[in-house]
Every structure is written in C-alpha cells, then in structure tokens.
Short mmCIF file of C-alpha atoms in Angstrom, two decimals:
data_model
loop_
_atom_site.label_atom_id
_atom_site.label_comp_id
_atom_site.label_asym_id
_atom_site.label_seq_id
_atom_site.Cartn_x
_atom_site.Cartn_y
_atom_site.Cartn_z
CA UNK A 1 -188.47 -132.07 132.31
CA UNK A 2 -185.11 -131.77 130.88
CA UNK A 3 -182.53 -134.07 132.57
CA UNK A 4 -178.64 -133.03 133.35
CA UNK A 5 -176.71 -132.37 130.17
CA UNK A 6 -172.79 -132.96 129.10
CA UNK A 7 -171.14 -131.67 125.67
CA UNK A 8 -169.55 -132.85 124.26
CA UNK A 9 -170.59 -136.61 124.61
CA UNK A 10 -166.73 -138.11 123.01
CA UNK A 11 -163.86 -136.02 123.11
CA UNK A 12 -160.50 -137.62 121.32
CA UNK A 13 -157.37 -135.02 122.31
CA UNK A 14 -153.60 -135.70 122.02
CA UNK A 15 -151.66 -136.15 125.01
CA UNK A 16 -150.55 -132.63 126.31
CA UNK A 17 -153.27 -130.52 125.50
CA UNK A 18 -156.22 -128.49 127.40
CA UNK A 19 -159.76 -130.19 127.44
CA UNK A 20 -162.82 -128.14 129.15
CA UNK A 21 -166.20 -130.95 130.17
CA UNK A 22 -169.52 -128.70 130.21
CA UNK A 23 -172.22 -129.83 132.84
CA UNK A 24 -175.81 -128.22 132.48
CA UNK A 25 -178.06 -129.76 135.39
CA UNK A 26 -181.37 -130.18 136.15
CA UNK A 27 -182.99 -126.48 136.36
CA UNK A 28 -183.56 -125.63 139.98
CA UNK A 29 -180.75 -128.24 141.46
CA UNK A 30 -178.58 -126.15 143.80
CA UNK A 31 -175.89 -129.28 143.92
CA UNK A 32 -173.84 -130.32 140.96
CA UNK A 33 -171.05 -133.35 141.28
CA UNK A 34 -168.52 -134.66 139.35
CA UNK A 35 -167.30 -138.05 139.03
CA UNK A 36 -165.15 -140.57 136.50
CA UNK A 37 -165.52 -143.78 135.88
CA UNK A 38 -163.03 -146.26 134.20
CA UNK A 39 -163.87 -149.29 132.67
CA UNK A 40 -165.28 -151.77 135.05
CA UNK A 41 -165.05 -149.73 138.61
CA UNK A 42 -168.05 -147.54 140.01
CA UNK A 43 -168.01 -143.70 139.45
CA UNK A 44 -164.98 -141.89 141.56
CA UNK A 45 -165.67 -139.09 142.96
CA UNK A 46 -163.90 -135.74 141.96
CA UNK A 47 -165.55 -132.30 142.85
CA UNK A 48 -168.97 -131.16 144.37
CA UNK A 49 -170.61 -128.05 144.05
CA UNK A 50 -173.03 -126.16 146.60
CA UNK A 51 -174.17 -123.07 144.55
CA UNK A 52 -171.13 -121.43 143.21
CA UNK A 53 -168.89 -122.68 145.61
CA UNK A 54 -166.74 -126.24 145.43
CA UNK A 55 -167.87 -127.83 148.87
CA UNK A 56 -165.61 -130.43 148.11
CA UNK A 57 -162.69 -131.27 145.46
CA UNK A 58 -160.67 -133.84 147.49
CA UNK A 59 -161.47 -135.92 144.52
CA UNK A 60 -159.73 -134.00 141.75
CA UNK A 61 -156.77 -135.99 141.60
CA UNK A 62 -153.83 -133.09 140.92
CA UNK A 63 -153.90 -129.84 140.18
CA UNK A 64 -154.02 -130.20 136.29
CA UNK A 65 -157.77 -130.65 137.46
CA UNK A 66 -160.12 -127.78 138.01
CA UNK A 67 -163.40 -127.15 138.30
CA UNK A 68 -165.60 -124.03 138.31
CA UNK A 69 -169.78 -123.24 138.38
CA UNK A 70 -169.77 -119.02 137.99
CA UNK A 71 -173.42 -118.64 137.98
CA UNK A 72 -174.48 -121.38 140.36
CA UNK A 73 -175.95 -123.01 137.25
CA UNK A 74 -173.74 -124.78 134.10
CA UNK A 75 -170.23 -126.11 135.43
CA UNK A 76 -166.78 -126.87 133.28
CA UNK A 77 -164.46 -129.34 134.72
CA UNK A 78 -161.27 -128.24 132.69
CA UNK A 79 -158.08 -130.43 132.78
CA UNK A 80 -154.54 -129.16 131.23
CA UNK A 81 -151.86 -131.06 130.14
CA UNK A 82 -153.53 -134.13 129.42
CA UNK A 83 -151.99 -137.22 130.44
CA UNK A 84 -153.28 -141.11 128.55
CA UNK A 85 -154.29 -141.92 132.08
CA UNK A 86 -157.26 -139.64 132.54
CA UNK A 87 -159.00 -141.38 129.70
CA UNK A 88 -162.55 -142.30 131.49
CA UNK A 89 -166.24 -141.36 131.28
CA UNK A 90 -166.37 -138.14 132.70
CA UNK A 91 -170.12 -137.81 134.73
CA UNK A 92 -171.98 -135.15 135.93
CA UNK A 93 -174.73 -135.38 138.57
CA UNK A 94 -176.65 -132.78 140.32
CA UNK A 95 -179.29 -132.72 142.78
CA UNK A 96 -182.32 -130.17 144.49
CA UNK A 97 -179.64 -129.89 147.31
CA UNK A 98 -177.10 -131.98 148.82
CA UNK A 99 -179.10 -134.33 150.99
CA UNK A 100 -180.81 -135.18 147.73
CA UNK A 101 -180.71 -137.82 145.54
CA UNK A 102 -178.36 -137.42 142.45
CA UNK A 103 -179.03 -137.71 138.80
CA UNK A 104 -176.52 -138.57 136.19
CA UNK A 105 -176.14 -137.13 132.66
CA UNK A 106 -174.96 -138.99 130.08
CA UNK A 107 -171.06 -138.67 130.49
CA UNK A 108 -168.52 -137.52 128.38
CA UNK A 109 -166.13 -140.28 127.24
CA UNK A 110 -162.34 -138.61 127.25
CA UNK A 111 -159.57 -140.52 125.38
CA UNK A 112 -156.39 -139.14 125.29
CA UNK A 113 -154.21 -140.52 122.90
CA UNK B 1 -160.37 -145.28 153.67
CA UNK B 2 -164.28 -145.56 153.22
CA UNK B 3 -165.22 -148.53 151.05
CA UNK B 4 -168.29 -149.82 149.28
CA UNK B 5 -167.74 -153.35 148.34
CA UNK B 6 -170.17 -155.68 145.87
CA UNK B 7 -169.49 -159.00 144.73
CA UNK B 8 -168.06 -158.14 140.54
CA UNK B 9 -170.44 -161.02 139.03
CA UNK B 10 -171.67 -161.92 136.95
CA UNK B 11 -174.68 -163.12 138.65
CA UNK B 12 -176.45 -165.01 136.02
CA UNK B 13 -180.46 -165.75 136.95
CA UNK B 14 -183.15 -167.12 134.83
CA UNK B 15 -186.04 -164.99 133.76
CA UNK B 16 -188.68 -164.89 136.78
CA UNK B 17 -186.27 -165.52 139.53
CA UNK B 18 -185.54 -163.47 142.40
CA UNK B 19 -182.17 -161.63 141.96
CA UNK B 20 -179.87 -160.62 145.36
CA UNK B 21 -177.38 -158.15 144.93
CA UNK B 22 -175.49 -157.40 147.84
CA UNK B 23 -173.30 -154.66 149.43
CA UNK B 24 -171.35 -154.04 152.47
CA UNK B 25 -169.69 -150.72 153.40
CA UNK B 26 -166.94 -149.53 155.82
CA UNK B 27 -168.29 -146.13 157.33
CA UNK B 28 -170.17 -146.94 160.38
CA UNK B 29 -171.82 -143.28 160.42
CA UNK B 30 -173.00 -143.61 156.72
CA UNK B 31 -176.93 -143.04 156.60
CA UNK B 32 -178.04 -142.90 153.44
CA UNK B 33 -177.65 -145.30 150.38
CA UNK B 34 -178.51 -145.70 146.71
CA UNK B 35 -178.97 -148.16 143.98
CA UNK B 36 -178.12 -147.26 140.55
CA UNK B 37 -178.57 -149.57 137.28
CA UNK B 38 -176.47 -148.75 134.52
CA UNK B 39 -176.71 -149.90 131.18
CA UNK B 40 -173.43 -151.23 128.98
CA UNK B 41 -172.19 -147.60 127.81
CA UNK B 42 -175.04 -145.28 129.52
CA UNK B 43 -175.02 -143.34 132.47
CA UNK B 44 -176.04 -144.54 136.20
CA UNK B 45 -179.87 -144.63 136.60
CA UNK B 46 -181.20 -144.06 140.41
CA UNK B 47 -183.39 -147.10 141.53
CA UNK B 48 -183.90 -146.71 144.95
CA UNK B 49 -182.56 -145.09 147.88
CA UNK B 50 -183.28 -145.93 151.38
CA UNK B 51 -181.85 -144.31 154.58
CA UNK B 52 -183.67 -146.45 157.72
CA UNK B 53 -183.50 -149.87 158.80
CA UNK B 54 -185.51 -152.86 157.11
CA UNK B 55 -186.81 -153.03 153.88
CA UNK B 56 -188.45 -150.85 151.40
CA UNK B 57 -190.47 -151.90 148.43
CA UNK B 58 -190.96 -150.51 145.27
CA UNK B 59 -192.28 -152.39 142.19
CA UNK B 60 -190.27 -155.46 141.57
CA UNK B 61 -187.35 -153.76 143.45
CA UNK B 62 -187.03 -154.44 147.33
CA UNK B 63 -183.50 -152.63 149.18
CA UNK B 64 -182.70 -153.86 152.50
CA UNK B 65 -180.35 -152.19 155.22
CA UNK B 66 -178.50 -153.32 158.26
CA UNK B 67 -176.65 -150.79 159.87
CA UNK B 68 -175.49 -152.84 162.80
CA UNK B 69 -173.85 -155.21 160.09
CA UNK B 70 -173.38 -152.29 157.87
CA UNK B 71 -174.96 -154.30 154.94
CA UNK B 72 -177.72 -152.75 151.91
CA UNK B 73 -178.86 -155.39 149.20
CA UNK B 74 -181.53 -155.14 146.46
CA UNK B 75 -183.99 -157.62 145.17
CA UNK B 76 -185.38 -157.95 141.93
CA UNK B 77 -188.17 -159.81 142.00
CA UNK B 78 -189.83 -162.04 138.66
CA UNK B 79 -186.46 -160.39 136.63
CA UNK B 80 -186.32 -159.94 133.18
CA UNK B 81 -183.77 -159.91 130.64
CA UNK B 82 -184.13 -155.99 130.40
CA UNK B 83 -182.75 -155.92 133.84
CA UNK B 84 -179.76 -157.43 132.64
CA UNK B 85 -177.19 -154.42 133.96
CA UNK B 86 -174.43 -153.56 136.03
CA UNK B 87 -175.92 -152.20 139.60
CA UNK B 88 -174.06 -149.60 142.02
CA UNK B 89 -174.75 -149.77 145.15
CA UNK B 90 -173.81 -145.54 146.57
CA UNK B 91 -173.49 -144.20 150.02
CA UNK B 92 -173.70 -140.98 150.94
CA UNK B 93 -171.16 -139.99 153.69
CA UNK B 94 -172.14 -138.54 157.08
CA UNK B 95 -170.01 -135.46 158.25
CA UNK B 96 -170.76 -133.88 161.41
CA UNK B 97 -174.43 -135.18 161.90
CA UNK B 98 -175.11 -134.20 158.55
CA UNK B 99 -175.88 -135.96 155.20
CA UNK B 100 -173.39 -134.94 152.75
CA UNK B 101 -172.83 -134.38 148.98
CA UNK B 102 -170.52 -136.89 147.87
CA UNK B 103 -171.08 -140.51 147.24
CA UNK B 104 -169.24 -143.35 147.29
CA UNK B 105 -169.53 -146.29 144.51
CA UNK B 106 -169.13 -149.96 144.87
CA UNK B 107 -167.03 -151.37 141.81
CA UNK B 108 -170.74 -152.75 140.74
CA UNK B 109 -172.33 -156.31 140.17
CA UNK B 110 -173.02 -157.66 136.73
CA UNK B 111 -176.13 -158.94 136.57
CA UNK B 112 -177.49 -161.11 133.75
CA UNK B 113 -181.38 -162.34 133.26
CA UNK B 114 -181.34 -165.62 130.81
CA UNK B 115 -184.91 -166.29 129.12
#
C-alpha cells in the first residue's frame, strides 16, 4: 500500500516569509508526528497528533511554528516568518495508533535563504 | 533531559563481518525502542523494534536490550556494503504506565561495509 507522503519534497523561501509542509499518512493510521532533522543529528521531535487533536507540541520550538490535522487525516505544519535557522529536513511519520511503530515519509528539505 | 546516545562512527567493517551498533539511553521508565537505517539523503527506515529483555532475531538483524543497564544494540550479521547507512537507535517514552507517541533519536552511527 501507499506509504506516508510530503509535498513538496524541496522548498527554497527567502528569509521572512510563510511556508506551509503537507503530510498525507498511511490510510487508516490514527497517529501522525512531526520531526526535523539537521545535518548529522537524529530526527527532533516537534508535534504529535492523536486524531485531530495535537497530543503533544512541546517540540515546536516557538510560536512561529504551528501545526494542524482538521480531518484526522492530511496534516500542514506551517511556519511564519522564516528565520535561516529552521533550514532542515522536515519529516513526517504516522502510525495505526500511538503505541505503534512509526513510518517516515520522505521529508521535505526547507532552506531558507 | 531524556537522552539517546550512539557512538557518531564511522564504524568501518569488512563485508561478512558482524557489525555492533550500540545505544544507551537516560529514561529509566522507557519501554519500547526502535532501529531505523537511513540512507545518505532518504528518510528513516524501521528495522526492528523490541520492547522486552534479551534478544530478538530477525534475518541478519539481531537487537538486544538491557533495561537494568539501560542499553539496546543491533547486530548485523554477514554485512554487506548495501548496509552501509547511518542507524537511529529511537525510544519511545513512557508516561504514566503508558507507551507514548513521541520518540526520541540518538544523533546516529555511521556505518560503513568495505568489500
């Protein structure tokens, strides 16, 4: 079956400006995550999902961050005023339910120049 | 803070060798953990997971956990040079009795395979 998808895969912005990260997962999996990675280090966590709701977004690292998952289903991680330092590999993961394993789509690579 | 730490690498092994990656974490309470292989410029790939004590075998890939010395490693046995990766080792924190959601990434361990 279809694994989790991100769009768009590269995403080049200026410094300043609004970017919105789509996340479809795996049909059926009730638990969607995101994570970054930088070059080097292990994915950081940022937000999780349980349905609709965000369970937990003590990772989203200020409030230029958000999240949001309307339908339970696709998410959009949207960040405003971009800053040079939030250039990363933005992942998505989702699993059946939150005591399940997680599997990762294929990132979105953010550079803000 | 919780921690995940692995050894950076590169761990450089000869084709057919047994590979030992290694992991230690700081949460006591964790109970499950993961192995992930990821590829230069893909996304993590799940290997194994394993949430009791002792080993567990699958293929050429054996994970091992110590709780009491709060300790997870993977084998690869007879590696090849396709296994040539960088390999997370996850865990999954434990909140109120409770597996939960998020996970928490070593740094990861370079591993090469040399014909």
């Amino acid at each position: 079956g279809a694994g989790v998808s991100q769009t768009p895969s590269n995403k080049v912005t200026e410094k300043g400006k609004y970017v919105e990260l789509r996340c479809d997962p795996i049909s059926g999996h009730t638990a969607l995550y995101w994570y970054r990675q930088s070059l080097g280090q292990g994915p950081e966590f940022l937000i999780y999902f349980q349905g609709t709701g965000a369970a937990d977004d003590s990772g989203l690292p200020n409030d230029r961050f958000f999240a949001v998952r309307p339908e339970g289903s696709v998410s959009t991680l949207k960040i405003q005023r971009t800053e040079r330092g939030d250039s990363a590999v933005y992942l998505c993961a989702s699993s059946l339910i939150a005591d399940s394993s997680q599997y990762f789509g294929p990132g979105t690579r953010l550079l803000v120049l | 803070q919780k921690e995940v730490e692995q050894n950076s690498g590169p761990l450089s092994v000869p084709e057919g060798a047994i590979a030992s990656l290694n992991c230690t974490y700081s949460d006591r309470g964790s109970q499950s953990f993961f192995w992930y292989r990821q590829y230069s410029g893909k996304s993590p790939e799940l290997i194994m997971f394993i949430y009791s004590n002792g080993d567990k075998e699958d293929g050429r890939f054996t994970a091992q956990l110590n709780k009491a010395s709060q300790y997870v490693s993977l084998l690869i046995r007879d590696s090849q040079p396709s296994d040539s990766a960088t390999y997370l080792c996850a865990v999954k924190e434990n909140a109120g009795g409770t597996s939960y959601g998020k996970l928490t990434f070593g740094q990861g361990t370079i591993l090469t395979v040399h014909p």
